[in-house]
């Protein structure tokens, strides 16, 4: 009972803290936005780690360990935030920094719990580290499921009471303070109960099931490697970008191999097919990472560095460490599982160092990206229209803003650059600025021959729905192919009014947005999908020829249950429901 009360009280305090964050009470502190961000990180990391460790090592050690983790992480978060202009939405511009902070917060927890229970020498006790890490994952997952079930019961209870004209519970649930504190208390109670029943609720079952994925993942990886060699290094994947798919597959392989070798040889896979699959996947892993590195380098040489590509490069280096270590351990023969466990401990330290470097000037991703884009433009390898001007100005921190200022200073002698900057920044604010933005978007959008110009309401809806359009990415260099197209038609015959399909061909991806007119206003209703001439779905396509065909008028509306657009040899379907 005492353990449950401790979890509930800590959960209630955590809920009150997040309620304060939701109400932006940190802004009342006598500190700037960077300090407020640091305070937010401090509380978030402290409560998350303390709740995770409380049931295993007691409240004194849990609070002490949580503080030792949270304070340095918060300071690093504050330091990293100094690379951005102070604003209320500071965290929204720091996705990779938040990921690095999460790594620094989560990775030390198993080590802290092992040391608290086994002494200072237990930091390298792999069985204990493995068990603590997976216990944290399983317990938090179970507690979150319990939290969701409780809220479902509360919601149904409120609806039931409403049927007899009693809405006090519904009104109570709408109070944010009640919602946050109760959620924290319920989450704490769930963690306490799961910890008490550790023999019944353990990661063993999940790990045993995940092991079964080793053979099929190995089979897919081997087929990919064969195809990669046959195509001489050319990769054409669907869905996510090529490099993201490869990195996700490599990370999954590392995870499955670690699950296969378990915490010790006695618990590791014994079935011959699973053991051979783990070894085979370890040998194939370097090829997956190498393919990701090759694909990433092609993107960098063609389009330069961005913060996202720097993050991908860091992940490739980390996965290369795992890949080389795993493959080398398997090739050395007997004792390969023991060596893999040592590599996992060593790579945990490397991962911590990488996260630390990202949050300090040692690895200034925004600076690397800004300098790269400036160099590419000065060398004439990219046009002014291809420069990520919006990202430089708004998303790449102070380094990006400095690069943007350099480009503005250069624009006086560069007509193409001046035009690109003018498209990005309308000359006036308010109604005049909005009118200029609409006029520019009308010029940038490709319309079918004879189509009427889009109305202001539709243009405003497009800019609000598609951040790429608002960022000026529809602008194309003089004489270059268009990047965006707009088609208005009654695609959904059973829905009143017309629909609009917006096609975007961007440097890193293609997208289709669908909007619907209703009562004089335009609302987003979803994304578009693509099928080929045989009716097979296409998940990754190049919309450039489609936009070119629309510009030439080589298109038609075709019935497909709903109306579809046929252009450039493809059929585009609006997905609204």
Coordinates of C-alpha atoms in Angstrom, one line a residue:
X1 CA 0.0 0.0 0.0
X2 CA 2.8 2.4 0.8
X3 CA 4.3 1.9 -2.6
X4 CA 1.0 2.6 -4.3
X5 CA 0.6 5.8 -2.3
X6 CA 4.1 7.0 -3.2
X7 CA 3.4 6.4 -6.9
X8 CA 0.0 8.1 -6.7
X9 CA 1.4 11.2 -4.9
X10 CA 4.3 11.5 -7.3
X11 CA 1.8 11.1 -10.3
X12 CA -0.4 13.8 -8.9
X13 CA 2.5 16.1 -8.6
X14 CA 3.5 15.3 -12.1
X15 CA 0.0 16.0 -13.3
X16 CA 0.0 19.4 -11.6
X17 CA 3.3 20.2 -13.2
X18 CA 2.1 19.4 -16.7
X19 CA -1.1 21.3 -16.0
X20 CA 1.1 24.3 -15.2
X21 CA 3.0 23.8 -18.5
X22 CA -0.3 23.5 -20.4
X23 CA -1.4 26.8 -18.9
X24 CA 2.0 28.3 -19.6
X25 CA 2.6 29.3 -16.0
X26 CA 6.3 29.0 -16.6
X27 CA 6.1 32.2 -18.5
X28 CA 5.3 34.0 -15.3
X29 CA 8.8 33.2 -13.9
X30 CA 11.3 36.0 -14.1
X31 CA 13.3 34.2 -16.8
X32 CA 13.4 34.4 -20.6
X33 CA 12.0 31.8 -23.0
X34 CA 15.3 29.8 -22.9
X35 CA 15.1 29.5 -19.1
X36 CA 11.4 28.5 -19.3
X37 CA 12.3 25.8 -21.7
X38 CA 15.0 24.5 -19.3
X39 CA 12.4 24.5 -16.5
X40 CA 10.0 22.5 -18.7
X41 CA 12.7 19.9 -19.4
X42 CA 13.8 19.7 -15.8
X43 CA 10.3 18.9 -14.5
X44 CA 9.4 16.5 -17.4
X45 CA 12.6 14.5 -17.0
X46 CA 12.5 14.4 -13.2
X47 CA 8.9 13.1 -13.0
X48 CA 9.3 10.6 -15.9
X49 CA 12.5 9.1 -14.5
X50 CA 11.4 9.1 -10.9
X51 CA 8.1 7.3 -11.7
X52 CA 10.0 4.7 -13.7
X53 CA 12.6 3.9 -10.9
X54 CA 10.4 4.4 -7.8
X55 CA 9.1 0.9 -7.6
X56 CA 12.5 -0.8 -8.0
X57 CA 14.9 1.3 -5.8
X58 CA 12.7 3.2 -3.4
X59 CA 11.8 6.8 -3.2
X60 CA 15.0 8.2 -1.8
X61 CA 17.3 6.6 -4.4
X62 CA 14.7 7.2 -7.2
X63 CA 14.4 10.9 -6.4
X64 CA 18.2 11.3 -6.1
X65 CA 18.9 9.4 -9.4
X66 CA 16.1 11.4 -11.1
X67 CA 17.6 14.7 -10.0
X68 CA 21.1 13.6 -11.1
X69 CA 19.6 12.9 -14.5
X70 CA 17.2 15.8 -14.8
X71 CA 19.5 18.6 -13.8
X72 CA 22.2 18.0 -16.4
X73 CA 19.7 17.3 -19.1
X74 CA 17.8 20.5 -18.3
X75 CA 21.0 22.5 -18.4
X76 CA 21.9 21.0 -21.8
X77 CA 18.5 21.7 -23.1
X78 CA 18.8 25.3 -22.0
X79 CA 22.2 25.5 -23.7
X80 CA 20.9 24.0 -26.9
X81 CA 17.9 26.4 -26.9
X82 CA 20.3 29.4 -27.0
X83 CA 20.9 28.6 -30.6
X84 CA 17.4 29.7 -31.4
X85 CA 15.6 33.0 -31.1
X86 CA 13.5 33.3 -27.9
X87 CA 9.9 32.5 -28.5
X88 CA 6.9 30.9 -26.9
X89 CA 7.0 28.0 -29.4
X90 CA 10.7 27.3 -28.9
X91 CA 10.3 23.6 -28.5
X92 CA 8.6 23.3 -31.8
X93 CA 11.8 24.4 -33.6
X94 CA 14.0 21.8 -31.8
X95 CA 12.8 18.3 -32.9
X96 CA 16.3 16.8 -33.0
X97 CA 17.3 18.5 -29.8
X98 CA 14.3 17.0 -28.1
X99 CA 15.2 13.6 -29.4
X100 CA 18.8 14.0 -28.0
X101 CA 17.3 15.1 -24.6
X102 CA 15.1 12.0 -24.6
X103 CA 18.1 9.8 -25.1
X104 CA 20.0 11.5 -22.3
X105 CA 17.0 11.1 -20.0
X106 CA 16.1 7.5 -20.8
X107 CA 19.5 5.8 -21.4
X108 CA 21.0 6.4 -17.9
X109 CA 18.0 4.9 -16.1
X110 CA 18.9 1.2 -16.3
X111 CA 22.4 2.0 -15.2
X112 CA 21.2 4.1 -12.3
X113 CA 18.9 1.3 -11.2
X114 CA 21.6 -1.4 -11.5
X115 CA 24.1 0.7 -9.5
X116 CA 21.4 1.5 -6.8
X117 CA 20.7 -2.2 -6.4
X118 CA 24.1 -3.8 -7.0
X119 CA 26.7 -1.2 -6.1
X120 CA 29.1 0.8 -8.2
X121 CA 30.4 -2.3 -10.1
X122 CA 27.0 -3.1 -11.4
X123 CA 27.1 -0.5 -14.1
X124 CA 28.4 -3.2 -16.5
X125 CA 26.0 -6.0 -15.2
X126 CA 24.4 -6.7 -18.6
X127 CA 21.6 -9.0 -17.3
X128 CA 20.5 -6.4 -14.8
X129 CA 20.7 -3.6 -17.4
X130 CA 18.7 -5.6 -19.9
X131 CA 16.0 -6.5 -17.4
X132 CA 15.7 -3.0 -16.1
X133 CA 15.5 -1.4 -19.6
X134 CA 12.7 -3.8 -20.8
X135 CA 10.8 -3.6 -17.4
X136 CA 10.6 0.2 -17.9
X137 CA 9.2 -0.2 -21.3
X138 CA 6.6 -2.8 -20.4
X139 CA 5.5 -1.1 -17.2
X140 CA 5.0 2.2 -18.8
X141 CA 3.1 0.6 -21.7
X142 CA 0.9 -1.3 -19.3
X143 CA 0.3 1.8 -17.1
X144 CA -0.7 3.8 -20.2
X145 CA -3.1 1.1 -21.3
X146 CA -4.7 1.2 -17.8
X147 CA -4.9 5.0 -18.0
X148 CA -6.7 4.8 -21.3
X149 CA -9.2 2.3 -20.0
X150 CA -9.9 4.5 -16.9
X151 CA -10.6 7.5 -19.2
X152 CA -12.8 5.3 -21.3
X153 CA -14.9 4.3 -18.3
X154 CA -15.0 8.0 -17.1
X155 CA -16.2 9.1 -20.5
X156 CA -18.9 6.4 -20.7
X157 CA -20.0 7.2 -17.2
X158 CA -20.3 10.9 -18.1
X159 CA -22.4 10.0 -21.1
X160 CA -24.6 7.8 -19.1
X161 CA -25.2 10.4 -16.4
X162 CA -26.0 13.0 -19.2
X163 CA -28.9 10.7 -20.3
X164 CA -30.6 11.6 -17.0
X165 CA -29.7 15.3 -17.1
X166 CA -26.7 15.1 -14.8
X167 CA -23.7 16.6 -16.4
X168 CA -21.5 17.3 -13.4
X169 CA -19.1 14.6 -14.4
X170 CA -18.8 15.9 -17.9
X171 CA -18.1 19.4 -16.6
X172 CA -15.5 17.9 -14.2
X173 CA -13.7 16.0 -16.9
X174 CA -13.4 19.2 -18.9
X175 CA -11.4 20.9 -16.2
X176 CA -7.8 20.7 -17.2
X177 CA -6.5 20.7 -13.6
X178 CA -8.7 17.6 -12.8
X179 CA -7.8 15.9 -16.0
X180 CA -4.0 16.3 -15.6
X181 CA -3.8 15.5 -11.9
X182 CA -6.1 12.5 -12.2
X183 CA -4.2 11.2 -15.2
X184 CA -0.9 11.5 -13.2
X185 CA -2.4 9.7 -10.2
X186 CA -3.8 6.9 -12.3
X187 CA -0.6 6.5 -14.2
X188 CA 1.3 6.3 -10.9
X189 CA -1.2 3.7 -9.6
X190 CA -0.8 1.7 -12.7
X191 CA 3.0 1.7 -12.4
X192 CA 2.8 0.6 -8.8
X193 CA 0.4 -2.3 -9.5
X194 CA 2.5 -3.5 -12.5
X195 CA 5.7 -3.3 -10.3
X196 CA 4.0 -5.4 -7.6
X197 CA 3.0 -8.0 -10.1
X198 CA 6.4 -8.2 -11.8
X199 CA 6.2 -12.0 -11.9
X200 CA 3.0 -11.9 -13.9
X201 CA 3.6 -8.8 -16.0
X202 CA 7.2 -9.1 -17.3
X203 CA 8.8 -8.5 -20.7
X204 CA 9.5 -12.2 -21.1
X205 CA 6.4 -13.0 -23.2
X206 CA 6.9 -9.9 -25.5
X207 CA 10.6 -10.7 -26.0
X208 CA 9.8 -14.3 -26.8
X209 CA 7.3 -13.2 -29.4
X210 CA 9.6 -10.7 -31.0
X211 CA 12.3 -13.3 -31.4
X212 CA 10.1 -15.0 -33.9
X213 CA 10.6 -12.1 -36.2
X214 CA 14.2 -12.9 -36.7
X215 CA 13.8 -15.4 -39.7
X216 CA 11.4 -13.2 -41.7
X217 CA 13.4 -10.1 -41.2
X218 CA 16.6 -11.9 -42.2
X219 CA 14.8 -13.2 -45.3
X220 CA 13.7 -9.7 -46.3
X221 CA 17.2 -8.3 -45.7
X222 CA 18.9 -11.0 -47.8
X223 CA 16.5 -10.4 -50.7
X224 CA 17.1 -6.7 -50.4
X225 CA 20.9 -7.2 -50.4
X226 CA 20.6 -9.4 -53.5
X227 CA 18.5 -6.8 -55.3
X228 CA 20.8 -4.0 -54.2
X229 CA 23.8 -5.8 -55.7
X230 CA 21.9 -6.6 -58.9
X231 CA 20.8 -3.0 -59.3
X232 CA 24.4 -1.8 -58.7
X233 CA 23.5 0.3 -55.7
X234 CA 20.4 1.9 -57.0
X235 CA 17.6 2.0 -54.4
X236 CA 13.9 2.8 -55.1
X237 CA 11.8 2.3 -52.1
X238 CA 8.2 3.4 -51.4
X239 CA 6.4 4.9 -48.5
X240 CA 9.0 6.8 -46.4
X241 CA 12.1 8.2 -48.0
X242 CA 14.7 5.7 -49.1
X243 CA 17.2 6.5 -46.3
X244 CA 14.5 6.5 -43.6
X245 CA 13.3 3.1 -44.7
X246 CA 16.9 1.7 -44.6
X247 CA 17.7 3.2 -41.3
X248 CA 14.4 1.9 -39.8
X249 CA 15.2 -1.6 -41.0
X250 CA 18.8 -1.4 -39.7
X251 CA 17.5 -0.2 -36.3
X252 CA 14.9 -3.0 -36.2
X253 CA 17.7 -5.5 -37.0
X254 CA 19.8 -4.2 -34.1
X255 CA 16.8 -4.4 -31.7
X256 CA 15.9 -8.0 -32.8
X257 CA 19.5 -9.2 -32.5
X258 CA 19.7 -7.7 -29.0
X259 CA 16.4 -9.4 -28.1
X260 CA 17.7 -12.7 -29.5
X261 CA 20.9 -12.8 -27.4
X262 CA 18.8 -11.7 -24.3
X263 CA 20.5 -11.0 -21.0
X264 CA 22.6 -14.1 -20.8
X265 CA 23.3 -17.3 -22.8
X266 CA 20.8 -19.3 -20.7
X267 CA 17.9 -17.0 -21.7
X268 CA 19.1 -16.5 -25.3
X269 CA 17.6 -18.1 -28.4
X270 CA 18.2 -21.9 -28.4
X271 CA 16.3 -23.0 -31.5
X272 CA 18.8 -23.5 -34.3
X273 CA 16.8 -21.5 -36.9
X274 CA 16.5 -18.5 -34.6
X275 CA 20.2 -18.6 -33.6
X276 CA 21.3 -18.8 -37.2
X277 CA 18.8 -16.0 -38.1
X278 CA 20.4 -13.8 -35.5
X279 CA 23.9 -14.5 -36.8
X280 CA 22.8 -14.0 -40.4
X281 CA 21.1 -10.7 -39.6
X282 CA 24.3 -9.5 -37.8
X283 CA 26.3 -10.3 -41.0
X284 CA 23.7 -8.6 -43.3
X285 CA 23.5 -5.5 -41.1
X286 CA 26.6 -3.8 -42.5
X287 CA 25.1 -3.9 -46.0
X288 CA 21.9 -2.3 -44.8
X289 CA 23.8 0.5 -43.1
X290 CA 26.1 0.8 -46.1
X291 CA 23.1 1.2 -48.4
X292 CA 21.7 3.9 -46.1
X293 CA 25.1 5.7 -46.1
X294 CA 25.3 5.6 -49.9
X295 CA 21.7 6.9 -50.3
X296 CA 22.3 9.6 -47.8
X297 CA 25.5 10.7 -49.5
X298 CA 23.7 11.0 -52.8
X299 CA 21.1 13.3 -51.2
X300 CA 23.8 15.4 -49.6
X301 CA 25.9 15.8 -52.8
X302 CA 22.7 16.8 -54.8
X303 CA 20.9 19.0 -52.3
X304 CA 23.4 19.8 -49.5
X305 CA 23.2 19.3 -45.8
X306 CA 20.1 20.0 -43.7
X307 CA 19.6 19.4 -40.0
X308 CA 17.6 16.3 -40.9
X309 CA 20.4 14.9 -43.0
X310 CA 23.0 15.7 -40.3
X311 CA 20.8 13.7 -37.9
X312 CA 20.6 10.9 -40.4
X313 CA 24.4 10.9 -40.7
X314 CA 24.8 10.7 -36.9
X315 CA 22.4 7.7 -36.9
X316 CA 24.3 6.0 -39.7
X317 CA 27.5 6.3 -37.8
X318 CA 25.9 4.9 -34.7
X319 CA 24.4 2.0 -36.6
X320 CA 27.7 1.4 -38.4
X321 CA 29.2 0.9 -34.9
X322 CA 26.6 -1.7 -34.1
X323 CA 26.9 -3.3 -37.6
X324 CA 30.7 -3.7 -37.6
X325 CA 30.7 -4.8 -34.0
X326 CA 28.0 -7.4 -34.5
X327 CA 29.4 -8.8 -37.7
X328 CA 32.9 -9.0 -36.3
X329 CA 31.6 -10.8 -33.2
X330 CA 29.8 -13.4 -35.2
X331 CA 32.8 -13.9 -37.5
X332 CA 35.1 -14.5 -34.5
X333 CA 33.0 -17.6 -33.7
X334 CA 32.5 -19.0 -30.2
X335 CA 31.4 -16.6 -27.6
X336 CA 29.8 -14.2 -30.1
X337 CA 26.8 -13.5 -27.8
X338 CA 29.0 -12.4 -25.0
X339 CA 30.9 -10.0 -27.3
X340 CA 27.6 -8.6 -28.6
X341 CA 26.4 -7.8 -25.1
X342 CA 29.7 -5.9 -24.4
X343 CA 29.2 -4.0 -27.7
X344 CA 25.7 -3.0 -26.6
X345 CA 27.1 -1.5 -23.3
X346 CA 29.8 0.3 -25.2
X347 CA 27.4 1.6 -27.9
X348 CA 25.1 2.9 -25.1
X349 CA 28.1 5.1 -24.1
X350 CA 28.7 6.2 -27.7
X351 CA 25.0 7.0 -28.0
X352 CA 25.1 9.2 -24.9
X353 CA 28.2 11.0 -26.3
X354 CA 26.4 11.6 -29.6
X355 CA 23.4 13.1 -27.9
X356 CA 25.7 15.2 -25.8
X357 CA 27.5 16.5 -28.9
X358 CA 24.2 17.4 -30.6
X359 CA 23.2 19.6 -27.7
X360 CA 26.6 21.5 -27.6
X361 CA 28.6 23.4 -30.2
X362 CA 30.6 20.3 -30.9
X363 CA 27.9 19.3 -33.5
X364 CA 26.1 22.4 -34.7
X365 CA 23.7 20.8 -37.2
X366 CA 22.0 24.1 -38.0
X367 CA 25.4 25.8 -38.7
X368 CA 26.5 22.9 -40.9
X369 CA 23.3 23.0 -42.9
X370 CA 23.3 26.8 -43.3
X371 CA 26.9 26.9 -44.5
X372 CA 26.3 24.0 -46.9
X373 CA 23.3 25.7 -48.5
X374 CA 25.2 28.9 -48.9
X375 CA 28.2 27.1 -50.5
X376 CA 26.0 25.2 -52.9
X377 CA 24.3 28.4 -54.1
X378 CA 27.6 30.3 -54.5
X379 CA 29.0 27.5 -56.5
X380 CA 26.0 27.5 -58.8
X381 CA 25.0 23.9 -57.9
X382 CA 21.4 24.9 -56.9
X383 CA 19.2 27.7 -58.0
X384 CA 17.7 30.5 -55.9
X385 CA 14.3 28.8 -56.1
X386 CA 15.7 25.6 -54.6
X387 CA 17.2 27.3 -51.6
X388 CA 15.4 26.4 -48.3
X389 CA 14.8 30.1 -47.5
X390 CA 11.8 29.5 -45.3
X391 CA 13.7 26.9 -43.2
X392 CA 16.7 29.1 -43.0
X393 CA 14.7 32.0 -41.7
X394 CA 12.3 30.2 -39.4
X395 CA 13.6 26.7 -38.5
X396 CA 17.4 26.5 -38.5
X397 CA 18.0 28.7 -35.5
X398 CA 20.3 31.7 -35.3
X399 CA 22.8 30.1 -37.7
X400 CA 20.0 29.8 -40.3
X401 CA 18.9 33.4 -39.7
X402 CA 22.5 34.6 -40.2
X403 CA 22.7 32.7 -43.5
X404 CA 19.4 34.2 -44.5
X405 CA 20.7 37.7 -43.7
X406 CA 23.7 37.0 -45.9
X407 CA 21.5 36.1 -48.8
X408 CA 19.4 39.2 -48.3
X409 CA 22.5 41.3 -48.5
X410 CA 23.5 39.5 -51.7
X411 CA 20.1 39.9 -53.3
X412 CA 20.8 43.4 -54.5
X413 CA 23.2 42.0 -57.1
X414 CA 21.2 38.8 -57.8
X415 CA 17.9 39.2 -59.5
X416 CA 16.9 35.5 -59.1
X417 CA 17.7 35.5 -55.4
X418 CA 15.8 38.8 -55.0
X419 CA 12.7 37.3 -56.7
X420 CA 12.9 34.2 -54.4
X421 CA 13.1 36.3 -51.3
X422 CA 10.3 38.5 -52.4
X423 CA 8.1 35.4 -52.9
X424 CA 8.9 34.3 -49.4
X425 CA 8.3 37.6 -47.7
X426 CA 5.3 39.7 -48.9
X427 CA 6.1 43.4 -48.9
X428 CA 3.4 44.3 -46.4
X429 CA 1.7 43.0 -43.4
X430 CA -2.0 42.7 -42.6
X431 CA -4.5 42.7 -45.5
X432 CA -2.1 44.0 -48.0
X433 CA 0.5 41.3 -47.2
X434 CA -2.2 38.6 -47.4
X435 CA -3.3 39.9 -50.7
X436 CA 0.3 39.9 -52.0
X437 CA 0.8 36.3 -50.8
X438 CA -2.4 35.2 -52.6
X439 CA -1.3 36.9 -55.8
X440 CA 2.0 35.2 -55.7
X441 CA 0.4 31.8 -55.0
X442 CA -1.9 32.3 -58.0
X443 CA 1.2 32.8 -60.2
X444 CA 3.0 29.8 -58.8
X445 CA 0.1 27.3 -59.1
X446 CA -0.3 25.4 -62.4
X447 CA -4.0 25.3 -63.5
X448 CA -5.5 23.3 -66.3
X449 CA -5.9 25.4 -69.5
X450 CA -9.1 27.5 -69.3
X451 CA -9.6 27.0 -65.6
X452 CA -10.8 29.9 -63.6
X453 CA -8.5 31.5 -61.2
X454 CA -8.9 30.2 -57.6
X455 CA -10.8 32.3 -55.2
X456 CA -9.2 34.0 -52.2
X457 CA -10.8 31.6 -49.7
X458 CA -9.3 28.6 -51.4
X459 CA -5.9 30.1 -51.6
X460 CA -6.0 30.9 -47.9
X461 CA -7.1 27.4 -47.1
X462 CA -4.3 25.9 -49.2
X463 CA -1.7 28.1 -47.4
X464 CA -3.1 27.1 -44.0
X465 CA -3.3 23.4 -44.8
X466 CA -0.1 22.9 -46.7
X467 CA 2.9 24.3 -44.8
X468 CA 5.1 23.8 -47.9
X469 CA 3.0 26.3 -49.8
X470 CA 3.1 28.8 -47.0
X471 CA 6.9 28.3 -47.0
X472 CA 7.1 29.5 -50.6
X473 CA 8.2 26.1 -52.0
X474 CA 5.7 26.4 -54.9
X475 CA 7.9 29.1 -56.3
X476 CA 10.1 27.8 -59.2
X477 CA 13.0 29.4 -60.9
X478 CA 12.5 31.2 -64.2
X479 CA 12.2 28.7 -67.0
X480 CA 12.1 25.7 -64.6
X481 CA 9.3 23.2 -64.3
X482 CA 6.4 24.1 -61.9
X483 CA 6.3 22.6 -58.5
X484 CA 2.6 22.8 -57.6
X485 CA -0.8 22.4 -59.4
X486 CA -4.4 22.9 -58.5
X487 CA -7.5 21.2 -59.9
X488 CA -11.0 22.1 -58.8
X489 CA -13.7 19.5 -59.6
X490 CA -16.6 17.6 -58.1
X491 CA -14.5 14.6 -57.2
X492 CA -16.9 13.3 -54.6
X493 CA -20.3 13.3 -56.3
X494 CA -22.2 12.4 -53.1
X495 CA -20.7 15.4 -51.2
X496 CA -22.2 18.8 -51.9
X497 CA -19.9 21.4 -53.5
X498 CA -16.6 21.1 -55.3
X499 CA -13.3 19.7 -54.1
X500 CA -9.8 20.9 -54.8
X501 CA -6.8 18.7 -55.3
X502 CA -3.4 20.3 -54.6
X503 CA -0.3 18.6 -56.0
X504 CA 3.1 19.4 -54.6
X505 CA 6.4 18.2 -56.1
X506 CA 9.1 19.1 -53.5
X507 CA 12.8 18.4 -53.3
X508 CA 12.4 15.7 -50.6
X509 CA 8.9 14.4 -51.2
X510 CA 5.6 14.7 -53.2
X511 CA 2.2 15.3 -51.6
X512 CA -1.4 15.6 -52.5
X513 CA -3.8 17.6 -50.4
X514 CA -7.6 17.5 -50.8
X515 CA -9.9 20.3 -49.7
X516 CA -13.7 20.6 -49.8
X517 CA -16.0 23.6 -50.3
X518 CA -18.8 23.8 -47.8
X519 CA -21.0 26.9 -47.1
X520 CA -18.6 29.2 -48.8
X521 CA -15.6 28.0 -46.9
X522 CA -12.8 25.5 -47.8
X523 CA -11.8 22.8 -45.3
X524 CA -9.2 20.1 -45.5
X525 CA -10.6 16.6 -45.9
X526 CA -7.5 14.4 -46.2
X527 CA -4.8 13.3 -48.5
X528 CA -4.8 12.0 -52.0
X529 CA -3.7 8.5 -53.1
X530 CA -2.3 7.3 -56.4
X531 CA -2.9 4.2 -58.5
X532 CA -1.3 3.2 -61.8
X533 CA -3.0 2.3 -65.1
X534 CA -3.6 -1.3 -63.7
X535 CA -5.2 0.0 -60.6
X536 CA -2.3 -0.9 -58.3
X537 CA -1.6 1.6 -55.5
X538 CA 1.6 3.7 -55.8
X539 CA 2.9 4.9 -52.5
X540 CA 5.9 6.9 -53.7
X541 CA 5.6 8.7 -57.0
X542 CA 7.1 11.6 -58.9
X543 CA 4.4 14.2 -59.5
X544 CA 6.6 16.3 -61.8
X545 CA 5.3 14.7 -65.0
X546 CA 1.7 14.8 -63.7
X547 CA 2.0 18.6 -63.1
X548 CA 3.5 19.0 -66.5
X549 CA 0.6 17.1 -68.1
X550 CA -1.9 19.2 -66.3
X551 CA -0.2 22.4 -67.6
X552 CA -0.5 21.0 -71.1
X553 CA -4.2 20.1 -70.6
X554 CA -3.5 16.4 -71.0
X555 CA -5.9 15.3 -68.2
X556 CA -9.4 14.1 -67.6
X557 CA -11.8 13.3 -64.8
X558 CA -12.4 9.6 -64.6
X559 CA -15.0 7.7 -62.5
X560 CA -13.6 5.3 -59.9
X561 CA -16.5 5.0 -57.5
X562 CA -15.5 8.6 -56.8
X563 CA -14.2 10.9 -59.5
X564 CA -10.4 10.7 -60.0
X565 CA -7.9 12.7 -62.0
X566 CA -6.0 11.0 -64.8
X567 CA -2.8 12.8 -65.9
X568 CA 0.8 11.7 -66.7
X569 CA -0.2 8.0 -66.9
X570 CA -1.4 8.0 -63.3
X571 CA -4.8 8.1 -61.6
X572 CA -5.0 10.4 -58.5
X573 CA -7.8 9.7 -56.0
X574 CA -9.0 12.0 -53.2
X575 CA -9.2 10.3 -49.8
X576 CA -11.7 12.0 -47.7
X577 CA -13.2 9.3 -45.6

